[in-house]
Coordinates of C-alpha atoms in Angstrom, one line a residue:
Chain A
M121 CA 98.2 77.9 105.1
I122 CA 94.8 77.2 106.6
N123 CA 92.7 74.8 104.3
I124 CA 90.5 76.7 101.7
H125 CA 87.6 74.6 102.7
D126 CA 87.7 75.2 106.3
I127 CA 87.9 79.0 105.6
M128 CA 84.8 78.6 103.2
E129 CA 83.0 77.0 106.0
T130 CA 83.6 79.6 108.5
I131 CA 82.7 82.4 106.1
N132 CA 79.4 80.4 105.0
M133 CA 78.5 79.9 108.7
I134 CA 78.8 83.7 109.1
S135 CA 77.1 84.8 106.0
E136 CA 74.4 82.1 105.4
E137 CA 73.9 80.5 108.6
N138 CA 73.7 83.4 111.2
L139 CA 76.7 82.5 113.1
D140 CA 77.4 85.4 115.8
I141 CA 78.3 86.1 119.1
R142 CA 75.3 86.9 120.7
T143 CA 76.5 88.9 123.6
I144 CA 79.4 90.0 125.3
T145 CA 78.2 90.9 128.7
M146 CA 80.5 92.9 131.3
G147 CA 79.6 92.0 134.9
I148 CA 80.2 94.7 137.3
S149 CA 80.2 94.6 141.2
L150 CA 78.2 97.4 142.9
L151 CA 79.1 96.4 146.4
D152 CA 81.6 99.1 146.9
C153 CA 78.8 101.6 145.8
C154 CA 76.8 101.4 149.1
D155 CA 76.4 104.7 150.9
S156 CA 74.3 105.9 153.9
D157 CA 72.9 108.5 151.4
P158 CA 71.0 106.7 148.5
E159 CA 71.5 109.5 146.2
K160 CA 75.3 109.2 146.7
A161 CA 75.1 105.6 146.2
C162 CA 73.4 106.2 142.8
E163 CA 75.9 108.6 141.9
K164 CA 78.7 106.1 142.7
I165 CA 77.1 103.5 140.6
Y166 CA 76.7 105.7 137.7
K167 CA 80.6 106.7 138.0
K168 CA 81.6 102.9 138.3
I169 CA 79.5 101.5 135.7
T170 CA 80.5 104.3 133.0
R171 CA 84.2 104.2 134.1
L172 CA 84.5 100.3 133.5
A173 CA 82.2 100.0 130.5
R174 CA 83.0 103.0 128.8
N175 CA 84.9 101.1 126.0
L176 CA 82.7 98.2 126.0
V177 CA 80.7 99.0 122.9
K178 CA 83.6 100.2 120.9
T179 CA 85.8 97.3 121.9
G180 CA 83.1 94.9 120.7
E181 CA 82.5 96.8 117.4
D182 CA 86.5 96.8 117.0
I183 CA 86.6 92.9 117.5
E184 CA 83.7 92.5 115.3
K185 CA 85.5 94.6 112.3
E186 CA 88.9 92.8 112.7
F187 CA 87.6 89.2 113.1
G188 CA 84.8 89.4 110.9
I189 CA 82.4 88.0 113.2
P190 CA 79.2 89.8 114.0
I191 CA 78.7 90.6 117.9
I192 CA 75.1 91.3 118.2
N193 CA 74.7 92.7 121.8
K194 CA 77.0 94.4 124.1
R195 CA 75.5 94.3 127.7
I196 CA 76.2 94.8 131.5
S197 CA 75.1 92.8 134.5
V198 CA 75.6 94.3 137.9
T199 CA 75.1 93.1 141.6
P200 CA 71.5 92.3 142.6
I201 CA 70.3 95.9 143.3
A202 CA 68.2 94.7 146.4
M203 CA 71.6 94.3 148.2
I204 CA 72.4 97.8 147.4
V205 CA 68.9 99.0 148.5
A206 CA 69.4 96.9 151.7
S207 CA 72.3 99.1 152.9
S208 CA 71.7 102.3 151.0
G209 CA 68.1 102.6 151.3
G210 CA 66.0 105.0 149.2
D211 CA 63.2 104.2 146.5
P212 CA 64.4 101.3 144.4
V213 CA 63.2 103.0 141.1
M214 CA 65.8 105.7 141.6
Y215 CA 68.4 102.6 141.2
A216 CA 66.8 101.5 138.2
K217 CA 66.7 105.0 136.8
T218 CA 70.5 105.3 137.5
L219 CA 71.2 101.9 135.6
Q220 CA 69.2 103.3 132.7
K221 CA 71.2 106.5 132.6
A222 CA 74.4 104.5 132.7
A223 CA 73.2 102.2 129.9
D224 CA 72.5 105.1 127.7
A225 CA 75.8 106.7 128.5
T226 CA 77.8 103.6 127.7
G227 CA 75.5 102.6 124.6
V228 CA 74.7 99.0 125.8
N229 CA 71.3 97.6 124.8
F230 CA 70.5 95.9 128.1
I231 CA 71.6 96.3 131.7
G232 CA 70.7 93.6 134.0
G233 CA 70.4 93.3 137.8
F234 CA 67.4 95.0 138.9
S235 CA 67.3 91.7 141.0
A236 CA 66.6 90.1 144.5
L237 CA 67.6 86.8 145.7
V238 CA 64.9 85.4 147.8
H239 CA 65.0 81.8 147.6
K240 CA 64.9 81.1 151.3
G241 CA 63.1 84.3 152.3
F242 CA 63.2 88.2 152.2
S243 CA 66.1 90.2 153.7
A244 CA 66.3 94.1 154.0
G245 CA 65.8 95.6 150.7
D246 CA 64.4 92.5 148.9
E247 CA 60.7 93.1 149.2
A248 CA 60.9 96.8 148.5
L249 CA 62.8 95.9 145.5
I250 CA 60.2 93.4 144.1
R251 CA 57.3 95.7 145.0
A252 CA 59.1 98.3 142.8
I253 CA 59.5 96.1 139.8
P254 CA 56.5 97.3 137.8
R255 CA 57.3 100.8 138.1
A256 CA 61.0 100.5 137.4
L257 CA 60.5 98.5 134.3
S258 CA 57.8 100.8 133.1
E259 CA 59.8 103.8 133.8
T260 CA 63.1 102.6 131.9
T261 CA 63.5 101.1 128.6
N262 CA 66.8 99.1 128.9
V263 CA 66.8 97.7 132.5
C264 CA 66.2 94.0 133.2
S265 CA 65.0 92.5 136.4
S266 CA 65.1 88.9 137.8
V267 CA 64.0 87.4 141.1
N268 CA 65.4 84.1 142.2
I269 CA 62.6 82.3 144.4
G270 CA 63.9 78.9 144.6
S271 CA 66.9 76.5 144.6
T272 CA 67.9 73.0 144.9
K273 CA 69.6 73.9 148.3
A274 CA 66.9 76.0 149.8
G275 CA 63.7 74.8 148.3
I276 CA 61.0 77.1 147.0
N277 CA 60.0 80.4 148.7
M278 CA 56.4 80.0 148.1
D279 CA 55.7 83.6 149.7
A280 CA 57.8 85.0 147.1
V281 CA 56.3 82.8 144.4
K282 CA 52.8 84.4 145.4
L283 CA 54.1 87.8 145.4
M284 CA 55.7 87.4 142.0
G285 CA 52.4 86.1 140.4
Q286 CA 51.1 89.7 141.3
I287 CA 54.3 91.5 140.3
V288 CA 54.1 89.9 137.0
R289 CA 50.4 90.9 136.3
E290 CA 51.2 94.4 137.6
T291 CA 54.1 94.9 135.5
A292 CA 51.9 93.8 132.4
E293 CA 49.0 96.2 133.5
I294 CA 51.5 99.3 134.0
T295 CA 53.1 98.7 130.5
A296 CA 49.8 97.7 128.9
D297 CA 50.0 100.6 126.4
R298 CA 53.4 99.3 125.2
E299 CA 52.3 95.5 124.3
C300 CA 53.2 94.7 128.0
I301 CA 56.8 95.0 127.3
G302 CA 57.7 95.4 131.0
C303 CA 57.1 91.6 131.7
A304 CA 59.7 90.7 128.7
K305 CA 62.3 92.2 131.0
L306 CA 61.3 90.3 134.1
V307 CA 62.4 86.6 134.9
V308 CA 61.5 84.5 137.7
F309 CA 64.2 82.0 138.4
C310 CA 65.0 78.8 140.3
N311 CA 68.6 78.2 140.7
A312 CA 69.7 81.4 139.1
V313 CA 73.2 81.5 137.9
E314 CA 75.7 84.2 139.0
D315 CA 77.6 84.5 135.6
N316 CA 74.6 84.4 133.2
P317 CA 75.4 86.8 130.1
F318 CA 71.9 86.4 128.5
M319 CA 69.1 88.9 129.3
A320 CA 66.6 89.5 130.8
G321 CA 68.0 87.1 133.5
A322 CA 71.5 88.4 133.8
F323 CA 73.0 89.7 137.1
H324 CA 76.5 89.8 138.8
G325 CA 76.6 87.4 141.5
V326 CA 78.5 88.0 144.8
G327 CA 81.0 85.5 144.3
E328 CA 82.2 87.1 141.1
P329 CA 85.2 89.2 140.8
D330 CA 84.9 93.2 140.7
C331 CA 84.6 93.1 137.0
V332 CA 84.5 90.3 134.4
I333 CA 83.6 89.6 130.8
H334 CA 81.3 86.8 129.8
V335 CA 80.4 85.6 126.3
G336 CA 77.3 84.2 125.0
V337 CA 77.5 82.4 121.7
S338 CA 74.9 81.4 119.4
G339 CA 74.4 79.6 116.2
P340 CA 71.1 77.6 115.7
G341 CA 71.4 78.1 112.0
V342 CA 74.6 76.4 111.9
V343 CA 73.5 73.5 113.7
Q344 CA 70.4 73.2 111.7
A345 CA 72.4 73.6 108.3
A346 CA 74.8 70.8 109.6
I347 CA 72.1 68.4 110.4
K348 CA 70.5 69.3 106.7
K349 CA 73.4 68.0 105.2
H350 CA 73.0 64.7 106.6
P351 CA 69.4 63.5 106.1
E352 CA 70.2 59.7 106.5
A353 CA 72.1 59.8 109.6
T354 CA 71.1 57.9 112.8
L355 CA 70.5 60.0 116.0
G356 CA 74.0 58.7 117.3
E357 CA 75.6 60.1 114.1
L358 CA 73.5 63.5 114.4
A359 CA 74.8 63.7 117.9
E360 CA 78.3 63.6 116.6
I361 CA 77.7 66.3 114.0
I362 CA 76.0 68.5 116.4
K363 CA 78.9 68.1 118.8
R364 CA 81.4 68.9 116.0
T365 CA 79.4 72.1 115.2
A366 CA 78.9 73.2 118.6
F367 CA 82.8 73.0 119.1
K368 CA 83.6 75.4 116.2
I369 CA 80.8 77.7 117.5
T370 CA 82.2 77.9 121.0
R371 CA 85.8 78.3 119.8
M372 CA 84.7 81.5 118.1
G373 CA 83.2 82.6 121.6
Q374 CA 86.3 81.7 123.5
L375 CA 88.3 83.8 121.1
V376 CA 86.3 86.7 121.3
G377 CA 86.0 86.4 125.1
N378 CA 89.8 86.3 125.4
E379 CA 90.4 89.2 123.0
A380 CA 87.6 91.4 124.7
S381 CA 88.9 90.6 127.9
K382 CA 92.7 91.5 126.9
R383 CA 91.6 94.9 125.3
L384 CA 89.3 96.1 128.2
G385 CA 92.1 94.7 130.9
V386 CA 89.2 92.8 132.5
P387 CA 89.4 89.2 133.6
F388 CA 87.5 86.6 131.5
G389 CA 84.7 84.9 133.0
I390 CA 82.9 82.3 131.1
V391 CA 81.4 81.4 127.7
D392 CA 77.9 80.6 127.8
L393 CA 77.2 77.6 125.4
S394 CA 73.7 78.3 124.3
L395 CA 71.8 78.1 121.3
A396 CA 70.0 81.2 121.3
P397 CA 67.4 81.8 118.6
T398 CA 66.3 85.0 117.3
P399 CA 63.0 85.7 115.1
A400 CA 65.2 85.8 112.0
V401 CA 64.6 82.9 109.5
G402 CA 67.4 80.5 109.8
D403 CA 68.3 81.3 113.4
S404 CA 65.6 79.0 115.0
V405 CA 65.9 76.1 117.6
A406 CA 62.5 74.9 116.6
H407 CA 63.8 74.5 113.1
I408 CA 66.6 72.3 114.5
L409 CA 64.1 70.0 115.8
E410 CA 62.2 70.0 112.7
E411 CA 65.3 69.3 110.7
M412 CA 65.9 66.2 113.0
G413 CA 62.7 64.8 111.8
L414 CA 59.7 66.2 113.5
D415 CA 56.9 67.6 111.2
C416 CA 56.5 70.5 113.8
C417 CA 58.0 71.4 117.0
G418 CA 55.8 70.7 119.9
I419 CA 54.5 67.4 118.8
H420 CA 55.4 64.0 120.7
G421 CA 59.1 63.4 120.3
T422 CA 60.0 67.1 120.9
T423 CA 61.2 66.6 124.3
A424 CA 63.6 63.6 123.4
A425 CA 65.0 65.7 120.3
L426 CA 65.6 68.6 122.4
A427 CA 67.3 66.4 125.2
M428 CA 69.6 65.0 122.7
L429 CA 70.3 68.6 121.0
N430 CA 71.0 70.1 124.4
D431 CA 73.2 67.4 125.6
A432 CA 75.4 67.4 122.2
V433 CA 75.8 71.2 122.2
K434 CA 77.3 70.9 125.8
K435 CA 79.4 68.0 125.0
G436 CA 80.8 69.7 121.8
G437 CA 81.2 73.1 123.5
V438 CA 82.7 72.1 126.9
M439 CA 86.2 71.1 125.1
A440 CA 86.2 74.3 123.1
S441 CA 86.4 76.6 126.0
S442 CA 88.6 77.0 129.1
Y443 CA 85.5 78.1 131.3
V444 CA 82.2 77.2 130.6
G445 CA 79.3 78.7 132.6
G446 CA 76.1 80.7 132.6
L447 CA 73.1 78.9 131.5
S448 CA 74.6 76.7 128.8
G449 CA 71.7 75.0 126.9
A450 CA 69.2 75.5 124.1
F451 CA 67.0 78.2 124.7
I452 CA 63.2 77.9 123.8
P453 CA 61.7 81.6 124.1
V454 CA 58.4 81.3 122.1
T455 CA 58.2 84.9 120.6
E456 CA 62.0 84.9 119.9
D457 CA 62.0 81.8 117.7
A458 CA 60.3 81.8 114.2
G459 CA 59.8 78.0 114.6
M460 CA 58.2 78.1 118.0
I461 CA 56.0 81.1 116.7
A462 CA 54.7 79.1 113.9
A463 CA 54.3 76.1 116.2
A464 CA 52.4 78.2 118.8
R465 CA 50.2 79.6 116.0
S466 CA 49.3 76.3 114.5
G467 CA 48.4 75.1 118.0
D468 CA 51.0 72.2 117.8
L469 CA 52.9 73.7 120.6
S470 CA 51.3 74.1 124.1
L471 CA 52.2 75.5 127.3
E472 CA 52.1 72.0 128.8
K473 CA 54.6 70.7 126.1
L474 CA 56.7 73.7 126.8
E475 CA 56.9 72.8 130.5
A476 CA 58.0 69.4 129.6
M477 CA 60.7 70.6 127.5
T478 CA 62.1 73.0 130.0
A479 CA 62.9 69.8 132.1
V480 CA 65.7 68.8 129.4
C481 CA 67.0 72.2 128.2
S482 CA 67.8 75.6 129.2
V483 CA 65.9 77.7 130.4
G484 CA 62.4 77.8 131.3
L485 CA 59.0 79.0 130.1
D486 CA 60.4 81.9 128.2
M487 CA 58.7 84.8 126.3
I488 CA 55.2 83.2 126.4
A489 CA 52.2 85.4 125.8
I490 CA 49.3 84.3 127.9
P491 CA 45.7 85.6 128.1
G492 CA 45.3 89.1 129.8
E493 CA 42.6 87.8 132.0
T494 CA 45.0 85.1 133.6
P495 CA 44.8 85.7 137.4
A496 CA 48.0 86.3 139.6
E497 CA 47.6 83.0 141.3
V498 CA 47.8 81.2 138.1
I499 CA 50.8 82.9 137.2
S500 CA 52.2 82.0 140.6
A501 CA 51.2 78.3 140.0
I502 CA 53.0 78.2 136.6
I503 CA 56.0 79.7 138.4
A504 CA 55.8 77.1 141.1
D505 CA 55.5 74.2 138.6
E506 CA 58.6 75.6 136.7
A507 CA 60.6 76.1 140.0
A508 CA 59.8 72.6 141.1
I509 CA 61.4 71.2 137.7
G510 CA 64.6 73.2 138.4
M511 CA 64.6 72.4 142.0
V512 CA 64.3 68.5 141.7
N513 CA 66.6 68.3 138.7
S514 CA 69.4 70.6 139.9
K515 CA 69.0 72.8 137.0
T516 CA 68.0 76.5 136.2
T517 CA 64.4 77.0 135.4
A518 CA 62.7 80.3 134.8
V519 CA 59.4 81.8 134.0
R520 CA 59.2 84.9 131.7
V521 CA 55.3 85.1 130.8
I522 CA 53.7 88.1 129.4
P523 CA 49.9 88.4 130.4
A524 CA 48.6 90.4 127.3
I525 CA 46.3 92.8 129.0
G526 CA 43.1 93.2 127.1
K527 CA 43.9 90.5 124.8
Q528 CA 42.8 86.9 124.6
K529 CA 44.0 83.6 123.2
G530 CA 44.8 83.7 119.4
E531 CA 45.4 87.3 119.2
E532 CA 49.2 88.6 119.1
L533 CA 51.9 90.6 120.9
D534 CA 54.5 92.3 118.9
F535 CA 57.6 93.7 120.8
G536 CA 59.5 94.1 117.9
G537 CA 63.5 93.6 117.5
L538 CA 65.2 90.8 119.4
L539 CA 62.2 90.2 121.4
G540 CA 60.0 89.3 118.6
S541 CA 56.1 88.6 118.5
G542 CA 53.9 85.8 119.0
P543 CA 50.4 84.5 119.5
I544 CA 48.8 84.5 123.1
M545 CA 48.8 80.8 124.2
D546 CA 46.1 78.8 125.9
V547 CA 46.3 78.8 129.5
N548 CA 43.9 76.5 131.7
L549 CA 41.8 78.9 133.7
N550 CA 39.0 76.6 134.1
K551 CA 39.8 75.7 137.7
L552 CA 42.1 77.6 139.8
P553 CA 45.0 76.8 142.1
T554 CA 44.1 79.7 144.7
K555 CA 44.0 77.4 147.8
F556 CA 47.4 76.1 147.3
I557 CA 49.1 79.4 146.4
D558 CA 47.4 81.1 149.3
R559 CA 49.1 78.6 151.8
A560 CA 52.3 80.2 151.0
G561 CA 55.3 79.5 153.1
R562 CA 58.2 77.4 151.8
I563 CA 58.5 74.2 150.0
P564 CA 61.4 72.3 151.8
A565 CA 64.6 71.5 149.8
P566 CA 64.4 68.2 148.2
L567 CA 66.5 65.0 149.3
Q568 CA 68.8 65.7 146.0
S569 CA 70.1 68.7 148.1
L570 CA 71.6 66.5 150.9
K571 CA 74.7 65.8 149.0
N572 CA 77.4 66.3 151.9
Chain B
M284 CA 99.1 90.2 112.6
K285 CA 98.1 88.0 109.7
T286 CA 94.7 88.5 108.0
V287 CA 92.8 86.2 105.7
V288 CA 91.4 88.2 102.5
S289 CA 88.6 86.1 101.0
V290 CA 87.2 86.7 97.6
I291 CA 84.0 85.0 96.4
G292 CA 82.1 85.6 93.4
K293 CA 81.8 85.1 89.7
D294 CA 85.3 84.6 87.8
A295 CA 86.3 87.7 86.2
V296 CA 89.5 89.1 84.5
G297 CA 91.7 91.0 86.9
I298 CA 90.4 90.2 90.3
I299 CA 93.8 89.1 91.6
A300 CA 95.5 92.2 90.2
K301 CA 92.8 94.6 91.8
V302 CA 93.0 92.9 95.3
S303 CA 96.9 92.7 94.9
N304 CA 96.8 96.5 94.1
I305 CA 95.1 97.3 97.4
C306 CA 97.4 95.3 99.3
S307 CA 100.4 97.0 97.9
D308 CA 98.8 100.5 98.3
C309 CA 98.3 99.8 101.9
N310 CA 101.7 98.1 102.5
A311 CA 100.2 94.6 103.4
N312 CA 102.6 91.9 102.5
I313 CA 101.0 88.9 100.6
L314 CA 102.3 85.6 102.1
D315 CA 100.5 83.1 100.3
I316 CA 97.6 82.9 97.8
T317 CA 95.4 80.2 96.6
Q318 CA 92.3 80.0 94.4
S319 CA 89.8 77.4 93.3
V320 CA 86.2 76.9 91.9
L321 CA 84.0 75.8 94.7
Q322 CA 80.3 75.0 93.9
D323 CA 80.5 77.1 90.6
M324 CA 81.9 80.1 92.7
F325 CA 85.2 81.5 92.2
V326 CA 87.1 81.5 95.5
M327 CA 90.3 83.1 96.1
V328 CA 91.9 83.2 99.6
M329 CA 95.1 85.4 100.4
L330 CA 97.1 85.5 103.6
T331 CA 98.4 88.8 104.1
E332 CA 100.8 90.1 106.9
I333 CA 99.6 93.9 108.0
K334 CA 101.9 94.6 110.7
D335 CA 103.4 97.3 108.5
L336 CA 100.1 98.8 107.1
N337 CA 100.3 102.4 106.1
C338 CA 96.6 102.7 107.1
T339 CA 94.4 101.5 109.8
F340 CA 93.1 98.0 109.6
V341 CA 89.5 99.3 109.3
E342 CA 90.3 101.4 106.2
F343 CA 92.3 98.3 104.8
S344 CA 89.2 96.3 105.2
D345 CA 86.8 99.0 103.9
K346 CA 88.8 99.3 100.7
M347 CA 88.6 95.5 100.2
K348 CA 84.9 95.8 100.8
N349 CA 84.2 98.5 98.5
L350 CA 86.3 96.8 95.7
G351 CA 83.9 93.7 96.4
K352 CA 80.8 95.9 96.0
E353 CA 82.1 97.6 92.6
N354 CA 82.7 94.1 91.3
N355 CA 80.0 92.3 92.6
L356 CA 82.3 90.1 94.7
D357 CA 82.1 89.1 98.4
I358 CA 85.3 90.2 99.7
R359 CA 86.2 89.9 103.5
V360 CA 89.0 90.6 105.5
M361 CA 89.5 88.5 108.6
H362 CA 91.8 88.0 111.3
E363 CA 93.8 84.6 110.9
D364 CA 93.0 83.5 114.6
V365 CA 89.4 83.1 113.7
F366 CA 90.2 80.2 111.5
N367 CA 93.0 78.8 113.5
S368 CA 90.7 78.8 116.5
M369 CA 87.7 77.2 114.7
H370 CA 89.6 74.6 112.9
R371 CA 92.6 73.5 114.8
I372 CA 92.8 72.3 118.3

């Protein structure tokens, strides 16, 4: 029989340390839903999603009950809608509303893929979709949007960066009466991945199968608790402890992924080895860093601690899963992490430090409320800086900032639920990057891209 | 399919009897049983075979959960694979 201590450890992880499967995400290709009539295309999209995902939520709940592991979210990602708009035409918002309808029918809490991939330039459908993002996010509640504006192979599309600065602002303005929530569902990527199960940036890439199941694990509380038991350990020993913990967490993800794939009759895609925090106490990445010995997340030493944590999580997780993919790294979304919120409130965590942290972990400047007066070109410049880090380091980076319309530094935004709440952080608005952003064009791919 | 029934809480008379009763009512076969005191807590772990269950798994699990609530114990029923996959390579 299994060792009683092992059983207790697992139960303790679930009941005391918030171990859970963060998401089961079903990726669905919509390429076969194109039609010369956009309304017919929408009908096909609705039918395909509701046919393939009709049992997704129930299967998730069944597994949750049988295995005793909480599965927090059941979600869907679809082919970037810009591709469907390109061939089927029509108002992109109509497609967003179709996705919303499908989300309501299947009971998932988010559906991602109102997306465009424009890292080298705009093709048919891309610009129309991007310009429709503010309306689409305002008129739906569970649809998520993402735009890929750069990659290591292609460089950075600065035309798209400039446009996205304006779109982020517009999205905030149009949802200003709802805490600017539209921006919490909009991610601007560099090196976006095709099999990401996490929102708001999930979409179903063109290289993926027709339908696939991805799993995102979590467990910052488990890692924190493991570190807490070893106050005297050296950093090398700590890395070992984190690796062992990450292995166990990931095994859980692999088990749930296999089971969901078997029950739904859909191939298993990947496990995303991410430490995804929630605003709940005991589920914070910032608190892991503090447990490692920092007085507060955001002070000097944070980047080094995060780099080690991120690396150890991957090393531990990689052997535990047959297929690792997605974003795989520690997330640092400010409003979704109790420790980050506290550090931002106390002023110990700045936007500049967060930018440095994104160079060593997944994924980017995430869920950061910025002053409502921040002009579009500054948002574009924030996007460009972040994309440059991703492009040069061959990693995914992203920007999900929320201009808090009508509010200033020190005030707070409160989205509720998993999206959390947080203070509006300081942005340098004394001098502007207007000329640089207005130059537009394309930043060429770096030398790192020439690997052949 | 095998499940692990775990009972955690303050020690009291008749815990094992009550849990075993539910197993017998639901036609779950007890394969192994072990108990100890960990960090001042009574811990009992029972391995059961539930392939011949006369009710659904959820009903079985809910009965255990309710028993736990009535007696101020934390009773969980979890698939054996959870522990195998987490603790064995």
